[in-house]
Amino acid sequence: MSKHTLLLIGLFIMSFQLMIAQGSPDYTGGLKMKFNEDRIKYLRIISWAQVQANYGLDETFDGNGNENSPLNFNLRRARILMFAQINKDFLILTHFGLNSLNSSTLSPTGKGDGSQLFFHGVWAQYNLGENHTVGGGLHYFNGISRLNNQSTLNMMTLDNNRQSWATIGLSDQFARHLGVFVKGKFDRLQYRLAINDAATTTLDSRVAEAGGDAVYNGRALLGSKDAGKTYAGYLDYHFLDEESNFLPYKVGSYLGGKKNI
């Protein structure tokens, strides 16, 4: 490795001392446009982008035996989250963007699969009193674990291990299910429950064979009538500072802004 490369790496690492991880003190929750005097009706927009510079010390080669550059760039995530509060009880949320746009997925005219935006979530919800809500659509109210509800806006790193999303690509679309949900809280006990359809097309593309390995093909294997529905649920009790459950996304780090929960 050349001295110039080592110097650049050293300067890059030192620059982290001036950064605020996964956030900005000037952002203050995105942009909020109010449409009446009592501020009940509004549109809020949150936008974020995460860019990676990956450097590999090992030599890699393409299919023609040519050595690849050890330094590569990746638009890891580009997202826009919008929610419209129509009145004090009814809300519509829309979340769209793209992931992992790099030199391999770029297209000359921006029309390739890797360049396309897609919906991560679209759902409507209605408040049943002050602390309980019911809704439906392509949603992110998942079960099993906290990390299965992880937010990508404030993760500890730009990437999380895939196993954190236990159902991704098996019964859902990129960790989002199509179904109905109810969420809310009883004092410090928060809950989320959902009934969803299983996806027909899954990442497990193997064909099931009698006596063979376990295969999950969702509705494609069992048929929509016999497959039934998928069920999800998550309960958490807040001993110290209480988290907001207004949105389904669980925070990765509060950066000292809250006590451990």
Short mmCIF file of C-alpha atoms in Angstrom, two decimals:
data_model
loop_
_atom_site.label_atom_id
_atom_site.label_comp_id
_atom_site.label_asym_id
_atom_site.label_seq_id
_atom_site.Cartn_x
_atom_site.Cartn_y
_atom_site.Cartn_z
CA MET A 1 0.00 0.00 0.00
CA SER A 2 1.38 3.43 -0.97
CA LYS A 3 2.08 6.24 1.50
CA HIS A 4 -0.56 8.39 -0.21
CA THR A 5 -3.23 5.71 0.36
CA LEU A 6 -2.29 5.35 4.03
CA LEU A 7 -2.45 9.13 4.44
CA LEU A 8 -5.94 9.31 2.91
CA ILE A 9 -7.18 6.50 5.15
CA GLY A 10 -5.73 8.23 8.22
CA LEU A 11 -7.38 11.56 7.35
CA PHE A 12 -10.70 9.81 6.73
CA ILE A 13 -10.61 8.11 10.15
CA MET A 14 -9.67 11.37 11.88
CA SER A 15 -12.62 13.14 10.25
CA PHE A 16 -15.03 10.97 12.26
CA GLN A 17 -14.15 13.07 15.33
CA LEU A 18 -16.07 15.95 13.73
CA MET A 19 -19.15 13.90 12.76
CA ILE A 20 -22.37 13.27 14.63
CA ALA A 21 -23.29 9.64 13.98
CA GLN A 22 -26.58 8.99 12.17
CA GLY A 23 -28.01 12.44 12.76
CA SER A 24 -27.73 16.20 12.72
CA PRO A 25 -28.61 18.80 15.39
CA ASP A 26 -30.14 20.97 12.64
CA TYR A 27 -32.51 18.36 11.25
CA THR A 28 -35.06 18.45 14.12
CA GLY A 29 -37.32 15.74 12.78
CA GLY A 30 -37.53 16.68 9.10
CA LEU A 31 -39.98 19.12 7.50
CA LYS A 32 -43.48 19.70 8.84
CA MET A 33 -46.14 21.68 6.96
CA LYS A 34 -49.24 22.62 8.95
CA PHE A 35 -52.56 23.19 7.17
CA ASN A 36 -54.80 24.61 9.89
CA GLU A 37 -54.44 26.92 12.86
CA ASP A 38 -54.74 24.24 15.54
CA ARG A 39 -51.87 22.32 13.81
CA ILE A 40 -53.79 19.03 13.84
CA LYS A 41 -53.77 18.67 10.03
CA TYR A 42 -50.23 18.50 8.63
CA LEU A 43 -47.81 16.79 6.25
CA ARG A 44 -44.41 15.73 7.55
CA ILE A 45 -41.50 14.66 5.33
CA ILE A 46 -38.33 12.92 6.50
CA SER A 47 -35.52 12.27 4.03
CA TRP A 48 -32.18 10.55 4.54
CA ALA A 49 -29.27 9.21 2.53
CA GLN A 50 -26.47 6.87 3.60
CA VAL A 51 -23.30 6.65 1.49
CA GLN A 52 -20.55 4.07 1.90
CA ALA A 53 -16.91 4.08 0.81
CA ASN A 54 -15.65 0.49 0.92
CA TYR A 55 -11.95 -0.28 0.84
CA GLY A 56 -10.66 -3.85 0.55
CA LEU A 57 -7.02 -4.71 1.14
CA ASP A 58 -7.28 -8.04 -0.67
CA GLU A 59 -6.87 -8.14 -4.43
CA THR A 60 -10.08 -9.07 -6.27
CA PHE A 61 -10.54 -9.88 -9.92
CA ASP A 62 -13.46 -9.74 -12.32
CA GLY A 63 -14.46 -12.57 -14.64
CA ASN A 64 -11.80 -11.59 -17.19
CA GLY A 65 -8.91 -11.77 -14.74
CA ASN A 66 -8.62 -7.99 -14.43
CA GLU A 67 -7.83 -6.58 -11.01
CA ASN A 68 -10.65 -4.52 -9.51
CA SER A 69 -10.18 -1.27 -7.63
CA PRO A 70 -9.99 -1.80 -3.85
CA LEU A 71 -11.96 1.46 -3.29
CA ASN A 72 -15.66 1.42 -4.21
CA PHE A 73 -18.64 3.64 -3.44
CA ASN A 74 -22.20 2.69 -2.63
CA LEU A 75 -25.41 4.66 -2.13
CA ARG A 76 -26.47 2.30 0.63
CA ARG A 77 -29.88 3.86 1.21
CA ALA A 78 -31.88 6.80 -0.17
CA ARG A 79 -35.29 7.15 1.44
CA ILE A 80 -38.26 9.50 1.77
CA LEU A 81 -40.84 9.02 4.52
CA MET A 82 -44.05 11.06 4.41
CA PHE A 83 -47.06 10.96 6.68
CA ALA A 84 -50.23 13.00 6.33
CA GLN A 85 -52.24 13.64 9.47
CA ILE A 86 -55.71 14.20 7.99
CA ASN A 87 -57.36 14.84 11.35
CA LYS A 88 -56.53 14.05 14.97
CA ASP A 89 -57.34 10.34 14.49
CA PHE A 90 -56.61 9.44 10.84
CA LEU A 91 -53.11 9.20 9.32
CA ILE A 92 -51.68 7.97 5.99
CA LEU A 93 -47.99 6.99 5.81
CA THR A 94 -45.88 6.51 2.67
CA HIS A 95 -42.25 5.33 2.64
CA PHE A 96 -40.27 4.87 -0.58
CA GLY A 97 -36.66 4.81 -1.80
CA LEU A 98 -33.88 2.56 -3.07
CA ASN A 99 -30.99 0.52 -1.68
CA SER A 100 -27.42 -0.35 -2.64
CA LEU A 101 -26.93 1.70 -5.79
CA ASN A 102 -23.35 1.08 -6.92
CA SER A 103 -21.27 0.72 -10.08
CA SER A 104 -22.78 -2.71 -10.72
CA THR A 105 -26.41 -1.59 -10.41
CA LEU A 106 -26.15 1.83 -12.11
CA SER A 107 -27.82 1.97 -15.53
CA PRO A 108 -27.01 4.37 -18.41
CA THR A 109 -30.47 5.98 -18.42
CA GLY A 110 -31.48 5.33 -14.81
CA LYS A 111 -34.10 2.76 -15.83
CA GLY A 112 -32.36 -0.40 -14.64
CA ASP A 113 -33.72 -2.48 -11.76
CA GLY A 114 -31.08 -1.22 -9.33
CA SER A 115 -31.98 2.44 -10.00
CA GLN A 116 -35.71 2.14 -9.35
CA LEU A 117 -37.59 3.50 -6.38
CA PHE A 118 -40.06 1.18 -4.69
CA PHE A 119 -42.53 1.39 -1.82
CA HIS A 120 -41.18 0.19 1.49
CA GLY A 121 -44.47 0.89 3.21
CA VAL A 122 -47.92 2.40 2.56
CA TRP A 123 -50.60 2.18 5.22
CA ALA A 124 -53.51 4.04 6.79
CA GLN A 125 -54.30 4.03 10.49
CA TYR A 126 -57.06 5.24 12.81
CA ASN A 127 -56.78 6.04 16.51
CA LEU A 128 -59.10 4.15 18.88
CA GLY A 129 -58.92 6.54 21.78
CA GLU A 130 -55.71 8.12 23.02
CA ASN A 131 -53.38 5.11 23.28
CA HIS A 132 -54.60 2.53 20.73
CA THR A 133 -54.53 2.46 16.93
CA VAL A 134 -55.75 0.13 14.18
CA GLY A 135 -54.60 0.20 10.56
CA GLY A 136 -53.79 -1.71 7.41
CA GLY A 137 -51.71 -1.77 4.24
CA LEU A 138 -48.09 -2.56 3.46
CA HIS A 139 -46.81 -2.06 6.99
CA TYR A 140 -43.80 -2.56 9.28
CA PHE A 141 -45.43 -3.58 12.56
CA ASN A 142 -43.43 -6.78 12.93
CA GLY A 143 -42.96 -9.29 15.69
CA ILE A 144 -40.36 -11.66 17.11
CA SER A 145 -37.77 -9.09 18.19
CA ARG A 146 -36.90 -5.42 18.45
CA LEU A 147 -34.41 -5.72 15.59
CA ASN A 148 -37.16 -7.06 13.34
CA ASN A 149 -38.61 -3.53 13.65
CA GLN A 150 -35.27 -1.75 13.21
CA SER A 151 -35.10 1.74 11.77
CA THR A 152 -32.43 2.39 9.12
CA LEU A 153 -32.38 6.11 9.94
CA ASN A 154 -30.59 5.69 13.27
CA MET A 155 -28.84 2.32 13.24
CA MET A 156 -25.55 1.93 15.03
CA THR A 157 -23.94 1.32 11.62
CA LEU A 158 -25.03 1.66 7.99
CA ASP A 159 -25.66 -2.08 7.85
CA ASN A 160 -27.32 -4.57 10.15
CA ASN A 161 -27.02 -8.34 10.03
CA ARG A 162 -29.69 -9.80 7.77
CA GLN A 163 -30.80 -12.25 10.48
CA SER A 164 -32.15 -9.30 12.47
CA TRP A 165 -35.10 -9.25 10.05
CA ALA A 166 -36.26 -12.80 10.67
CA THR A 167 -38.85 -13.01 7.87
CA ILE A 168 -37.21 -10.86 5.19
CA GLY A 169 -37.86 -12.20 1.72
CA LEU A 170 -39.74 -15.27 3.02
CA SER A 171 -43.22 -14.09 3.95
CA ASP A 172 -42.86 -10.36 3.26
CA GLN A 173 -41.64 -7.69 0.85
CA PHE A 174 -38.37 -6.36 2.24
CA ALA A 175 -39.49 -6.87 5.86
CA ARG A 176 -42.92 -5.33 5.19
CA HIS A 177 -46.14 -7.34 5.27
CA LEU A 178 -49.49 -6.73 3.62
CA GLY A 179 -52.18 -6.95 6.26
CA VAL A 180 -53.85 -5.28 9.23
CA PHE A 181 -52.38 -4.30 12.58
CA VAL A 182 -53.26 -2.91 15.99
CA LYS A 183 -50.77 -1.13 18.24
CA GLY A 184 -50.78 0.89 21.41
CA LYS A 185 -49.87 0.82 25.07
CA PHE A 186 -51.14 0.16 28.58
CA ASP A 187 -49.20 2.54 30.79
CA ARG A 188 -45.54 1.51 30.12
CA LEU A 189 -46.39 -1.75 28.35
CA GLN A 190 -46.39 -1.25 24.59
CA TYR A 191 -47.73 -3.78 22.09
CA ARG A 192 -48.10 -4.38 18.35
CA LEU A 193 -50.07 -7.22 16.75
CA ALA A 194 -50.65 -7.96 13.06
CA ILE A 195 -52.43 -10.42 10.76
CA ASN A 196 -50.90 -10.60 7.28
CA ASP A 197 -50.92 -12.40 3.96
CA ALA A 198 -47.83 -14.47 3.17
CA ALA A 199 -46.01 -13.68 -0.05
CA THR A 200 -46.35 -16.11 -2.96
CA THR A 201 -42.91 -15.38 -4.41
CA THR A 202 -40.07 -15.78 -1.89
CA LEU A 203 -36.28 -15.81 -1.83
CA ASP A 204 -36.42 -19.53 -1.07
CA SER A 205 -36.79 -20.66 -4.69
CA ARG A 206 -36.14 -24.36 -4.05
CA VAL A 207 -38.84 -26.92 -4.81
CA ALA A 208 -40.21 -28.80 -1.83
CA GLU A 209 -39.63 -32.56 -1.92
CA ALA A 210 -41.03 -35.24 0.34
CA GLY A 211 -38.40 -36.11 2.96
CA GLY A 212 -36.11 -33.33 1.73
CA ASP A 213 -34.85 -30.12 3.33
CA ALA A 214 -37.31 -27.64 4.78
CA VAL A 215 -38.43 -25.13 2.15
CA TYR A 216 -40.53 -22.01 2.64
CA ASN A 217 -42.52 -21.02 -0.44
CA GLY A 218 -45.37 -19.31 1.41
CA ARG A 219 -48.70 -19.34 -0.39
CA ALA A 220 -47.10 -20.79 -3.53
CA LEU A 221 -46.52 -24.08 -1.71
CA LEU A 222 -49.68 -24.41 0.36
CA GLY A 223 -52.18 -22.40 -1.65
CA SER A 224 -53.84 -19.28 -0.31
CA LYS A 225 -56.80 -21.17 1.20
CA ASP A 226 -54.73 -23.73 3.11
CA ALA A 227 -51.83 -21.42 3.91
CA GLY A 228 -53.94 -19.23 6.16
CA LYS A 229 -52.36 -16.02 7.45
CA THR A 230 -49.12 -15.03 9.15
CA TYR A 231 -49.29 -13.58 12.65
CA ALA A 232 -46.85 -11.16 14.27
CA GLY A 233 -46.61 -9.63 17.71
CA TYR A 234 -44.21 -7.77 19.96
CA LEU A 235 -44.50 -6.57 23.56
CA ASP A 236 -42.04 -4.33 25.38
CA TYR A 237 -42.08 -2.78 28.83
CA HIS A 238 -40.30 0.54 29.45
CA PHE A 239 -38.66 0.65 32.86
CA LEU A 240 -36.82 3.98 32.45
CA ASP A 241 -37.39 6.54 29.68
CA GLU A 242 -40.38 5.69 27.51
CA GLU A 243 -40.09 5.41 23.74
CA SER A 244 -42.64 6.83 21.32
CA ASN A 245 -44.73 4.22 19.49
CA PHE A 246 -46.14 6.73 16.99
CA LEU A 247 -44.16 5.02 14.20
CA PRO A 248 -43.16 1.33 14.05
CA TYR A 249 -39.42 1.97 13.65
CA LYS A 250 -37.26 1.04 16.64
CA VAL A 251 -34.32 3.33 17.33
CA GLY A 252 -30.83 1.81 17.19
CA SER A 253 -29.14 4.44 19.36
CA TYR A 254 -30.38 7.58 21.14
CA LEU A 255 -26.79 8.82 21.40
CA GLY A 256 -27.24 9.57 25.10
CA GLY A 257 -30.57 11.34 24.60
CA LYS A 258 -32.48 8.69 26.58
CA LYS A 259 -31.67 6.34 29.42
CA ASN A 260 -31.56 2.62 28.67
CA ILE A 261 -34.99 1.22 28.09
#
